[in-house]
PDB file of C-alpha atoms and ligand atoms in Angstrom:
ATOM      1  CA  UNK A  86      56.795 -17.544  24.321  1.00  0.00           C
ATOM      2  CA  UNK A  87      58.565 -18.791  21.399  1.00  0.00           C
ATOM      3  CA  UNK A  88      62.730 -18.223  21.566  1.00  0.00           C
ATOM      4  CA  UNK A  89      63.985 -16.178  18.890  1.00  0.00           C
ATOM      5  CA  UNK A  90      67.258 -16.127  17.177  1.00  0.00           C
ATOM      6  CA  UNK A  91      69.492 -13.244  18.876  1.00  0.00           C
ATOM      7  CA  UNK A  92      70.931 -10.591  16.369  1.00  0.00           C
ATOM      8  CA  UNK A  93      74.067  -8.707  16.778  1.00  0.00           C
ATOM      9  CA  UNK A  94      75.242  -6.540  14.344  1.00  0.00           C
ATOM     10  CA  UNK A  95      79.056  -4.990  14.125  1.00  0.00           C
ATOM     11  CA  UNK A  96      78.697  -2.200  17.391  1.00  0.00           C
ATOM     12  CA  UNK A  97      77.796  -5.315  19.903  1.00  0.00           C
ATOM     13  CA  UNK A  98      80.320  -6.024  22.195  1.00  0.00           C
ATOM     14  CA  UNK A  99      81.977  -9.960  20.538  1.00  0.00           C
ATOM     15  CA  UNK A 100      81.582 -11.352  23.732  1.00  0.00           C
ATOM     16  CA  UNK A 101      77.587 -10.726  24.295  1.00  0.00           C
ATOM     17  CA  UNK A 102      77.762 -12.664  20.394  1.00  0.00           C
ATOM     18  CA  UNK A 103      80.103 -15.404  21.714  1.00  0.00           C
ATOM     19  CA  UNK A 104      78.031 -16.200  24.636  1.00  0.00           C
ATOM     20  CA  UNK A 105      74.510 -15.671  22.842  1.00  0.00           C
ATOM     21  CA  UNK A 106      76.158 -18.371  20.372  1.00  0.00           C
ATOM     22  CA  UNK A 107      77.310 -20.433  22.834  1.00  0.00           C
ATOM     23  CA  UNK A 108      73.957 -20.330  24.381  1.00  0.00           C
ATOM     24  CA  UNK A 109      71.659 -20.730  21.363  1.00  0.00           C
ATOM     25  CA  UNK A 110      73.834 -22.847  19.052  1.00  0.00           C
ATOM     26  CA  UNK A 111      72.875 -20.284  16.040  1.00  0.00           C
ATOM     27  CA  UNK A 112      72.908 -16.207  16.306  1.00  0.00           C
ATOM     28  CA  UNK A 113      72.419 -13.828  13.049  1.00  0.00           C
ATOM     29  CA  UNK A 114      75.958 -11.448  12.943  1.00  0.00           C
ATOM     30  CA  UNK A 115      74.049  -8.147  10.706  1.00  0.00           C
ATOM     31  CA  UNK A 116      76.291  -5.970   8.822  1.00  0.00           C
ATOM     32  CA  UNK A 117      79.450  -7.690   9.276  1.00  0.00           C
ATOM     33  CA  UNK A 118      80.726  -8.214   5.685  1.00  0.00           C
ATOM     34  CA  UNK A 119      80.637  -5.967   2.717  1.00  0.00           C
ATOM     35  CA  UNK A 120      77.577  -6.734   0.275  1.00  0.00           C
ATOM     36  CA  UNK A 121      79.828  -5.679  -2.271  1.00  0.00           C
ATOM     37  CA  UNK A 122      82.475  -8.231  -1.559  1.00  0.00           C
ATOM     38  CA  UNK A 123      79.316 -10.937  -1.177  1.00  0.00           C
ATOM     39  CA  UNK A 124      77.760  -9.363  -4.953  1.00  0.00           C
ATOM     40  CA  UNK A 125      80.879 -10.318  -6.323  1.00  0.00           C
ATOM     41  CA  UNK A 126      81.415 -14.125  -5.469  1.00  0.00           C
ATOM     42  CA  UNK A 127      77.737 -14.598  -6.869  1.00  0.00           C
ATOM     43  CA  UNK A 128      78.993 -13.068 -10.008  1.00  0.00           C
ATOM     44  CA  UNK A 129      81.573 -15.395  -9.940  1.00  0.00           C
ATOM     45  CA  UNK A 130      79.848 -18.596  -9.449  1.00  0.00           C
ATOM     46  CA  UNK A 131      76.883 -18.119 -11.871  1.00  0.00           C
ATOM     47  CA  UNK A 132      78.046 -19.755 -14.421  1.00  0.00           C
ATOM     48  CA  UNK A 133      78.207 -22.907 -12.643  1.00  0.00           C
ATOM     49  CA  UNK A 134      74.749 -22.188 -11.374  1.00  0.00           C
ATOM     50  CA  UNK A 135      72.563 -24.340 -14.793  1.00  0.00           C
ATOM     51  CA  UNK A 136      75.207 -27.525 -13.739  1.00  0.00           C
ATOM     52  CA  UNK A 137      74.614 -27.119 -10.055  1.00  0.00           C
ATOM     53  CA  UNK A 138      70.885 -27.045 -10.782  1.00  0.00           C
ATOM     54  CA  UNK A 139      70.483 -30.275 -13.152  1.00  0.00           C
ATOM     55  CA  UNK A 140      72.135 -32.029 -11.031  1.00  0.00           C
ATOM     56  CA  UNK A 141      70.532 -30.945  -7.419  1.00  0.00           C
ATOM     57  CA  UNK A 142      71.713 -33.262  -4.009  1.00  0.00           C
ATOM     58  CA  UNK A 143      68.883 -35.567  -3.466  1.00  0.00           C
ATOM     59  CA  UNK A 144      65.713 -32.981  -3.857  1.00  0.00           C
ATOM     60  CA  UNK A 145      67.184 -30.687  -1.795  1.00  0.00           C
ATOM     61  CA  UNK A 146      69.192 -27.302  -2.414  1.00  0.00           C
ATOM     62  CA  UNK A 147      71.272 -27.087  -5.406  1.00  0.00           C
ATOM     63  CA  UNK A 148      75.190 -26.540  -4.481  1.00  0.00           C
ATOM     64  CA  UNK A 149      78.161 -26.075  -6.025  1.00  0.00           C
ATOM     65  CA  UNK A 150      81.254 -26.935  -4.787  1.00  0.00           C
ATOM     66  CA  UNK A 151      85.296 -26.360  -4.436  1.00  0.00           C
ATOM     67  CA  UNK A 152      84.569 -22.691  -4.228  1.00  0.00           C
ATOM     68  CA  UNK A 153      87.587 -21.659  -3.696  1.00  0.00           C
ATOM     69  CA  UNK A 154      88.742 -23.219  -7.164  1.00  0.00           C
ATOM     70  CA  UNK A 155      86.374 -20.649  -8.343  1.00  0.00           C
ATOM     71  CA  UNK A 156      86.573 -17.432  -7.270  1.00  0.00           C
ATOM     72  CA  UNK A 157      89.470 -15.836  -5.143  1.00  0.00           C
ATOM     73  CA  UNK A 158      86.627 -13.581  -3.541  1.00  0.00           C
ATOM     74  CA  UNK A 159      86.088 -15.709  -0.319  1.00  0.00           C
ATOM     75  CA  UNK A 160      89.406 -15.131   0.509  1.00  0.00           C
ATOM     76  CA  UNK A 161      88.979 -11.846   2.767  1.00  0.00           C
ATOM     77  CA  UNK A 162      85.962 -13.922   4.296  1.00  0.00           C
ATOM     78  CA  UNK A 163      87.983 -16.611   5.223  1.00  0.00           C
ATOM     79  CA  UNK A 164      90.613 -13.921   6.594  1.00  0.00           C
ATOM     80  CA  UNK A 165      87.996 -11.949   8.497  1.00  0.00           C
ATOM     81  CA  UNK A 166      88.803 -11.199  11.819  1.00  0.00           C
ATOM     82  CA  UNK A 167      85.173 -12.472  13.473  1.00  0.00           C
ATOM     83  CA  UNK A 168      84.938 -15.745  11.465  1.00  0.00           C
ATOM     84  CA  UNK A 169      88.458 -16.361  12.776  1.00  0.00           C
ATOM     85  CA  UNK A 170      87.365 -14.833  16.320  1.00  0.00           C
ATOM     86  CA  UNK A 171      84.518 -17.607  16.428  1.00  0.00           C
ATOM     87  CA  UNK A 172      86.566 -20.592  14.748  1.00  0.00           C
ATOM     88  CA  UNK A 173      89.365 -20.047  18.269  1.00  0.00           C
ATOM     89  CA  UNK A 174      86.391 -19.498  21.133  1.00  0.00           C
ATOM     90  CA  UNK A 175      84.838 -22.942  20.341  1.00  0.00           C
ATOM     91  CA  UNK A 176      87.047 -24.880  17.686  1.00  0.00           C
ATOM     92  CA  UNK A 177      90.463 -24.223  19.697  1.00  0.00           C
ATOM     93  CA  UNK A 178      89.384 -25.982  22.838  1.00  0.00           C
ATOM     94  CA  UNK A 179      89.672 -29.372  21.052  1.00  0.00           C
ATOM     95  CA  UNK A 180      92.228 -28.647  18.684  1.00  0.00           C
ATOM     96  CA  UNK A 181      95.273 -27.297  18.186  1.00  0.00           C
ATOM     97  CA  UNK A 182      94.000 -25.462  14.926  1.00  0.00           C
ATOM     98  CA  UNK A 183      90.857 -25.608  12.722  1.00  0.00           C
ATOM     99  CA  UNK A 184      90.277 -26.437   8.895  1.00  0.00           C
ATOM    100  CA  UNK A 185      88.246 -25.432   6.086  1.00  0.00           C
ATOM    101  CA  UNK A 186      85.777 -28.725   6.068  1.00  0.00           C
ATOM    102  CA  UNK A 187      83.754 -27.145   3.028  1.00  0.00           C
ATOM    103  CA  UNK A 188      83.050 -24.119   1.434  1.00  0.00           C
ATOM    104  CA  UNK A 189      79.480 -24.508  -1.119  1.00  0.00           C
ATOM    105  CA  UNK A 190      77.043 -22.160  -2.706  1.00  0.00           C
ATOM    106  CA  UNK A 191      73.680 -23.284  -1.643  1.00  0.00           C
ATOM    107  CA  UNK A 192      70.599 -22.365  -4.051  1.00  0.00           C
ATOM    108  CA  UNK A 193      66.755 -23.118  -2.554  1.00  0.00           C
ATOM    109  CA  UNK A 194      65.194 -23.278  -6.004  1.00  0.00           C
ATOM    110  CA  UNK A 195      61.596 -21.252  -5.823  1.00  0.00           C
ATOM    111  CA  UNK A 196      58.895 -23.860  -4.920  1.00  0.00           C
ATOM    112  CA  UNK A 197      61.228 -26.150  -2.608  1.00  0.00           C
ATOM    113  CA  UNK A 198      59.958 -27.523   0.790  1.00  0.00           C
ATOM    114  CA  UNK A 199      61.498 -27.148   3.934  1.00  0.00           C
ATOM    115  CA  UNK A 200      64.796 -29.136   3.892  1.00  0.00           C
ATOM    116  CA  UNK A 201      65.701 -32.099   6.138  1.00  0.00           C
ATOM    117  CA  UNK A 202      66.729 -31.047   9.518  1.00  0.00           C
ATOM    118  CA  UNK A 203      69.915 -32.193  10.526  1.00  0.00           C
ATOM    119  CA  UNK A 204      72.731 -31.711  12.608  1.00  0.00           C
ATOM    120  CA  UNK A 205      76.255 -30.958  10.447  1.00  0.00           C
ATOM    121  CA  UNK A 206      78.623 -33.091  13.038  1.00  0.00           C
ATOM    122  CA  UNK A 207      76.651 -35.905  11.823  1.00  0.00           C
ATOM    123  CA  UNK A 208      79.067 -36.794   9.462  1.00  0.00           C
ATOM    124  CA  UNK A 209      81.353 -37.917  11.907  1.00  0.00           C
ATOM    125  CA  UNK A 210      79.602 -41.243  13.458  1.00  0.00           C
ATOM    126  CA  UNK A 211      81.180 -40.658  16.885  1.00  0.00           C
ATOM    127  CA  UNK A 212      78.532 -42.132  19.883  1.00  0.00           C
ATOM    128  CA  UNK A 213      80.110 -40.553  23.017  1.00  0.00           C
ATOM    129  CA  UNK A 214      80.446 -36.928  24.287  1.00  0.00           C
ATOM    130  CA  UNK A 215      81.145 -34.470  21.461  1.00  0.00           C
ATOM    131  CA  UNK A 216      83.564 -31.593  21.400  1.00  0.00           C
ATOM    132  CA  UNK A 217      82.007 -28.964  19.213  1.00  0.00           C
ATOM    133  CA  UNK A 218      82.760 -30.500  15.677  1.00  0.00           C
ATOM    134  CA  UNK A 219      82.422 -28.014  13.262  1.00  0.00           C
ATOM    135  CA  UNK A 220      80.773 -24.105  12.730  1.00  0.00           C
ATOM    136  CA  UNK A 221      78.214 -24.257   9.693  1.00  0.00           C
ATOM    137  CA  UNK A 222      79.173 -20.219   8.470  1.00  0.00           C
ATOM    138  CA  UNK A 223      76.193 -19.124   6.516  1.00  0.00           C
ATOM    139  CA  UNK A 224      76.205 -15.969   4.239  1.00  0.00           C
ATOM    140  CA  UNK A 225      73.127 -15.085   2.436  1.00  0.00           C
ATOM    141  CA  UNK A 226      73.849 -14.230  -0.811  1.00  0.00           C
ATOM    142  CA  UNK A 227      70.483 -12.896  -1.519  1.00  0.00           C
ATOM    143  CA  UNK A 228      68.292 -11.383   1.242  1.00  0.00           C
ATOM    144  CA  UNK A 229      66.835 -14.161   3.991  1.00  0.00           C
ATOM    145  CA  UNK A 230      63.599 -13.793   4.090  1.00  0.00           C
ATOM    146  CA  UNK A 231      61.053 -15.800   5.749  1.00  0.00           C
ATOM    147  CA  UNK A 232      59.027 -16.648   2.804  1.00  0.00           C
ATOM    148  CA  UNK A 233      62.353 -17.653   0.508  1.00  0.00           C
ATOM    149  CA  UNK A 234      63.888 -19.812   3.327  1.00  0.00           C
ATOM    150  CA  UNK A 235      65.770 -18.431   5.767  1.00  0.00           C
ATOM    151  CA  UNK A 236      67.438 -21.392   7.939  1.00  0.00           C
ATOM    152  CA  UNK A 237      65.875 -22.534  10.692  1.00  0.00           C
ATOM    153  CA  UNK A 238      67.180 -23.251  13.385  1.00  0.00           C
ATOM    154  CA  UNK A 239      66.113 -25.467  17.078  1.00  0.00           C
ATOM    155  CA  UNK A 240      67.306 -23.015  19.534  1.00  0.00           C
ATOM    156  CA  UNK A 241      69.735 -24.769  22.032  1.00  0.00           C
ATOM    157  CA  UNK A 242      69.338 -28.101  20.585  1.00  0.00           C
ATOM    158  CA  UNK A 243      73.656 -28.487  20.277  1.00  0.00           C
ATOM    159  CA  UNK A 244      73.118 -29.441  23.930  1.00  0.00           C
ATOM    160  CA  UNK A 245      69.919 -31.671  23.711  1.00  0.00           C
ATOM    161  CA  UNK A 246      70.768 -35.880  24.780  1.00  0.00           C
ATOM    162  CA  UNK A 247      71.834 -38.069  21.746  1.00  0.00           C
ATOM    163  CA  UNK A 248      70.061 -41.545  21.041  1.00  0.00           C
ATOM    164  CA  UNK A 249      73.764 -43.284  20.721  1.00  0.00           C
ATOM    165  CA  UNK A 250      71.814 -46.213  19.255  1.00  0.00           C
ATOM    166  CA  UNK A 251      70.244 -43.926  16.338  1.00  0.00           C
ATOM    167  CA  UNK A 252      74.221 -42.850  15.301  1.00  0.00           C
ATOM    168  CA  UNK A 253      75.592 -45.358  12.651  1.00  0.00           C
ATOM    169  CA  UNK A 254      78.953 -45.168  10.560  1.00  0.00           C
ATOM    170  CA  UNK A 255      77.417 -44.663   7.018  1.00  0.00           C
ATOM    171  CA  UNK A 256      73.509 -43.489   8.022  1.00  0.00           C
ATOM    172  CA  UNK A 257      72.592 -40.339   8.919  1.00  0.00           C
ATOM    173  CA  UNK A 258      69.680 -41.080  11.030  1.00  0.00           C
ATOM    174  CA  UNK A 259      68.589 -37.886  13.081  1.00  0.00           C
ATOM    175  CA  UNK A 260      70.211 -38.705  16.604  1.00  0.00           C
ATOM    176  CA  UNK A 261      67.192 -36.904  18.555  1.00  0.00           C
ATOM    177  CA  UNK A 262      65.673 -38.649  21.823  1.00  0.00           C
ATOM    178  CA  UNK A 263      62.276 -36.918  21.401  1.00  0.00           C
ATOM    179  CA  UNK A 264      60.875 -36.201  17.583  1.00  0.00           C
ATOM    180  CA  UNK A 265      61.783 -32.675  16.172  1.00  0.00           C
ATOM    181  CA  UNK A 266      58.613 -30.565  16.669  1.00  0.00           C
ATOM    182  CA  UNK A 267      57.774 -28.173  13.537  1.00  0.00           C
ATOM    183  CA  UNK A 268      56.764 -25.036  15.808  1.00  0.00           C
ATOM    184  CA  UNK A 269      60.591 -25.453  17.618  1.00  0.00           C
ATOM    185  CA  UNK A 270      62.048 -24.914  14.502  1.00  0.00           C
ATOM    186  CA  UNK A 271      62.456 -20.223  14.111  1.00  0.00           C
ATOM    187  CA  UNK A 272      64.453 -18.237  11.263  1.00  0.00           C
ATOM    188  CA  UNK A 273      64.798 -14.526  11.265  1.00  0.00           C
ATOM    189  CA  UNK A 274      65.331 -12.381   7.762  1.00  0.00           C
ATOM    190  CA  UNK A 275      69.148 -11.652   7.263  1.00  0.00           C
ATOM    191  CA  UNK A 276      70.083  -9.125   4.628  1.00  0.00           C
ATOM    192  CA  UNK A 277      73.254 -10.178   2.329  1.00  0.00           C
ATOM    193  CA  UNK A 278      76.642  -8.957   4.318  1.00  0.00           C
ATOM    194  CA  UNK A 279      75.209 -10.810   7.404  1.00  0.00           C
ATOM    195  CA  UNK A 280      76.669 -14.015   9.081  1.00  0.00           C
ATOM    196  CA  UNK A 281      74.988 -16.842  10.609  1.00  0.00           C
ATOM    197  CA  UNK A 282      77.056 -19.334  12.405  1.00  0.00           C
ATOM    198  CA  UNK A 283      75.610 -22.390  13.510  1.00  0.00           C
ATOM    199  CA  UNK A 284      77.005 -24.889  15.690  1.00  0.00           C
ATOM    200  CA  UNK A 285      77.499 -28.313  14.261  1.00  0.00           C
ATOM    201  CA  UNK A 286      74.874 -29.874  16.870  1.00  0.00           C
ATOM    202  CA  UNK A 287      72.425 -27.459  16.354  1.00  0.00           C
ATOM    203  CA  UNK A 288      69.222 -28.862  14.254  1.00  0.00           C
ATOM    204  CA  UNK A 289      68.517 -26.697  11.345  1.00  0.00           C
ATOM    205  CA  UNK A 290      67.649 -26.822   7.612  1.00  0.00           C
ATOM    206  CA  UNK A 291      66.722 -24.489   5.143  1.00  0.00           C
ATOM    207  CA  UNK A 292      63.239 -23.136   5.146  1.00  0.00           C
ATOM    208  CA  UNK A 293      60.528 -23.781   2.099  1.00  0.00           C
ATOM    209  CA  UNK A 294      60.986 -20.960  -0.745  1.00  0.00           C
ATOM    210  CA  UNK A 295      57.600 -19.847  -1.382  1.00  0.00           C
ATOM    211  CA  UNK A 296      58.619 -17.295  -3.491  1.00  0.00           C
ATOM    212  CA  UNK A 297      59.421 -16.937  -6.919  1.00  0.00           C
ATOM    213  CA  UNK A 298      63.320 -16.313  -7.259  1.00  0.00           C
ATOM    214  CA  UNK A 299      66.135 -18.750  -6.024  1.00  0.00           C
ATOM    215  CA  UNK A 300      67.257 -18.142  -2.164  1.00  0.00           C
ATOM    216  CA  UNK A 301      71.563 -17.872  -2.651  1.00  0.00           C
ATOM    217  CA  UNK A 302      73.982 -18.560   0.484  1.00  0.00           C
ATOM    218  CA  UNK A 303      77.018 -18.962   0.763  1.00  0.00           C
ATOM    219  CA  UNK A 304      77.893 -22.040   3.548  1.00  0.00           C
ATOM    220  CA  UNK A 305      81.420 -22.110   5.264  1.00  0.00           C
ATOM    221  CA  UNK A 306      81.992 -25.146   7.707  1.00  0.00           C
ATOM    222  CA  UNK A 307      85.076 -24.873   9.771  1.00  0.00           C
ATOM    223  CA  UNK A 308      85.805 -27.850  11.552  1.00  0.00           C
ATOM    224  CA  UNK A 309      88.176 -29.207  14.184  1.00  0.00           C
ATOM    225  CA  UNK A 310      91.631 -29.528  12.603  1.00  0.00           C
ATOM    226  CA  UNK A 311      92.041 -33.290  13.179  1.00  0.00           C
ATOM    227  CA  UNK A 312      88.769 -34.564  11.380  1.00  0.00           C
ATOM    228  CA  UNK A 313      88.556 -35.688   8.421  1.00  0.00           C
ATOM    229  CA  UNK A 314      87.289 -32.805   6.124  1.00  0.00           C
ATOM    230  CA  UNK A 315      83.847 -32.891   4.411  1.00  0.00           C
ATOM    231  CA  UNK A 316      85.084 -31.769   1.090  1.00  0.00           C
ATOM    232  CA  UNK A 317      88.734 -32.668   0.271  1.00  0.00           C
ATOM    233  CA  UNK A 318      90.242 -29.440  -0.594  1.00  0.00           C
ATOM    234  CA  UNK A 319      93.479 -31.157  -1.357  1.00  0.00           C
ATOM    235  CA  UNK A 320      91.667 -31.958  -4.103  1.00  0.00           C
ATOM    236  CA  UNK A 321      89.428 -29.341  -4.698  1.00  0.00           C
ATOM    237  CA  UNK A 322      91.690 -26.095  -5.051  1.00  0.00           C
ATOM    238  CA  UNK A 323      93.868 -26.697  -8.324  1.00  0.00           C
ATOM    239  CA  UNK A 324      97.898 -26.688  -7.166  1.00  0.00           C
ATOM    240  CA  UNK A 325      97.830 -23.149  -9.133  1.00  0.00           C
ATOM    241  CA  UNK A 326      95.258 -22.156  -7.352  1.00  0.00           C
ATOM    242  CA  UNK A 327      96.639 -23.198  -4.069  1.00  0.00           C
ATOM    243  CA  UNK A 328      99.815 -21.067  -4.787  1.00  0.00           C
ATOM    244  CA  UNK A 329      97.683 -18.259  -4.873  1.00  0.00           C
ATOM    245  CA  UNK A 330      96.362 -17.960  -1.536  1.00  0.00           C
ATOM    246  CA  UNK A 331      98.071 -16.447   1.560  1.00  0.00           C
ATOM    247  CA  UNK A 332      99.469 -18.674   3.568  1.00  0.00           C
ATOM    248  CA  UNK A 333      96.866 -18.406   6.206  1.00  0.00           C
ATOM    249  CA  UNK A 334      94.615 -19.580   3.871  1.00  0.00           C
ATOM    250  CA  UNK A 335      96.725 -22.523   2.525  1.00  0.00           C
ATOM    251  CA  UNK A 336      97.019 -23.388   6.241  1.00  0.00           C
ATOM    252  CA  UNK A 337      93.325 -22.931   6.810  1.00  0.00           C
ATOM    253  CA  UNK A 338      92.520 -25.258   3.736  1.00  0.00           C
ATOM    254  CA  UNK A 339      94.525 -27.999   5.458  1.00  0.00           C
ATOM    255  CA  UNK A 340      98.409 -27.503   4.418  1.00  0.00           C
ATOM    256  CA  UNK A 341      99.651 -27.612   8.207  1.00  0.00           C
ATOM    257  CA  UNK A 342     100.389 -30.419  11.013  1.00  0.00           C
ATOM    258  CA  UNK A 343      98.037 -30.708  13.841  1.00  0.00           C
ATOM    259  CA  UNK A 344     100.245 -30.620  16.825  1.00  0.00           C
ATOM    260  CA  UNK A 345     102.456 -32.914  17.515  1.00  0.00           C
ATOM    261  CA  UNK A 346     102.500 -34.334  13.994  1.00  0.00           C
ATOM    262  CA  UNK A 347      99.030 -35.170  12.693  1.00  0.00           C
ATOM    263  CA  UNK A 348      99.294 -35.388   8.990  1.00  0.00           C
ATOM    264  CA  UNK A 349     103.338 -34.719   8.275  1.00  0.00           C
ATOM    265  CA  UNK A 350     104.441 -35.565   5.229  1.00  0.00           C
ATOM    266  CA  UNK A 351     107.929 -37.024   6.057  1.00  0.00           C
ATOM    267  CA  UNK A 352     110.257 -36.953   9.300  1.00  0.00           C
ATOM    268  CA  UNK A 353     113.444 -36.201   7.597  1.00  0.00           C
TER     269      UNK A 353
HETATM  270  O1  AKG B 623      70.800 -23.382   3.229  1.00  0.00           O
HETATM  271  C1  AKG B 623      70.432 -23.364   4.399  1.00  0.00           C
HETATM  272  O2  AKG B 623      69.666 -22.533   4.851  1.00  0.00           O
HETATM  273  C2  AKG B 623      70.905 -24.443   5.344  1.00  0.00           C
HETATM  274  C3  AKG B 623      72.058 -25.213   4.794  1.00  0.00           C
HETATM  275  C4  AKG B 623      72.346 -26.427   5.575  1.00  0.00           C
HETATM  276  O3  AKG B 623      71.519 -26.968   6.232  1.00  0.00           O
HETATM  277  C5  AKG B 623      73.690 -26.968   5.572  1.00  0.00           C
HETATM  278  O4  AKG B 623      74.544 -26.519   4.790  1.00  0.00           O
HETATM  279  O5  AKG B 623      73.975 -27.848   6.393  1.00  0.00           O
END
């Protein structure tokens, strides 16, 4: 039988979540976050929504970028109690804190394909064993469904072998022993104020849209605290901006020292 993706909702106990997560490398966390709060930060990023889609990442899903310059609305997501739950069960055992790596709004346009499966560690070109890198956090911003592409996800495949000689500095080749099969790959419909975390070896991609209206998520990668970060938010969130998040925030963004003294600014 084929392995579907596990869904929790917020009366399961976290740790049947944490270990379904751990297990499958992907679970779908229903009714965790209020649509309301999710309406809003689409209202706030649709005006960059005509740039984002002239000017689409290879043919894939539009995105726009340095949310957080944008709208102050993913703030209580950032602060939420089970994002932060996740980000300490399986970023915390390699780190002494976890980052914001980057924070995009991810449109499948209607009429897309499937997108390219991939794993999101990939970015960092490292051939021996892997901590768990980073936690792909994705919000649907419209409904999932299966016909307007709904990630999918390979089941378990964070602890399938890597092909060390397919991982290059600079390529992005898919580090798979065995070819990714088409019938591995499952999704399950998510209604907006879910969560999907995957883990950052986990194959997935975003499903074809065979429907007619754009398919909206919002993406949150959290990564260990002493990688480099996918999207420089040093750069990305304004200084006035920066002053007005909590300082939990700041910290998550990357204002803090990895213990003992990754990335201090002076030692007087
Ligand atoms: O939009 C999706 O469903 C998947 C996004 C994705 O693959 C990614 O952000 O790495």
């Amino acid at each position: 039988m084929r392995p579907e993706i596990k869904r929790f909702d917020s009366s399961s106990p976290l740790e049947d979540m944490l270990e379904g997560l751990d297990r499958d490398g992907a679970a779908a966390l229903l009714d965790v976050i209020d649509p309301d709060l999710v309406r809003q930060i689409d209202v706030d990023l649709a005006p960059y929504l005509d740039t984002a889609r002239a000017n689409p990442a290879g043919n894939g899903p539009s995105r726009i970028g340095a949310v957080i310059a944008k709208t102050l609305n993913v703030v209580p997501i950032l602060q939420s109690r089970l994002l932060n739950r996740i980000c300490k069960r399986f970023l915390l055992v390699d780190s002494s804190c976890y980052q914001l790596s980057a924070i995009h709004l991810i449109e499948v346009q209607p009429g897309s394909p499937q997108g390219t499966v991939h794993r999101d560690d990939a970015i960092w070109p490292m051939r021996g064993p892997r901590s768990i890198a980073v936690i792909n956090f994705l919000l649907p911003i419209t409904d999932f469904t299966m016909e307007n592409g709904a990630t999918r996800v390979i089941l378990g495949s964070h602890r399938w072998p890597r092909d060390p000689a397919k991982i290059m500095p600079g390529r992005l080749e898919l580090d798979v022993v065995e070819p990714v099969k088409q019938d591995d790959l499952v999704a399950t419909p998510m209604p907006s104020g879910s969560i999907f975390p995957v883990l950052g070896g986990c194959l997935h991609c975003s499903g074809a849209n065979t429907t007619g209206a754009p398919r909206r998520a919002l993406s949150i990668s959290v990564s260990l605290g002493w990688l480099r970060q996918e999207e420089n938010q040093y750069l990305a969130v304004p200084y006035d901006r920066l002053c007005e998040l909590p300082d939990d925030v700041q910290q998550l963004i990357g204002y803090r020292v990895h213990v003992p003294y990754l990335g201090h600014t002076g030692l007087d």
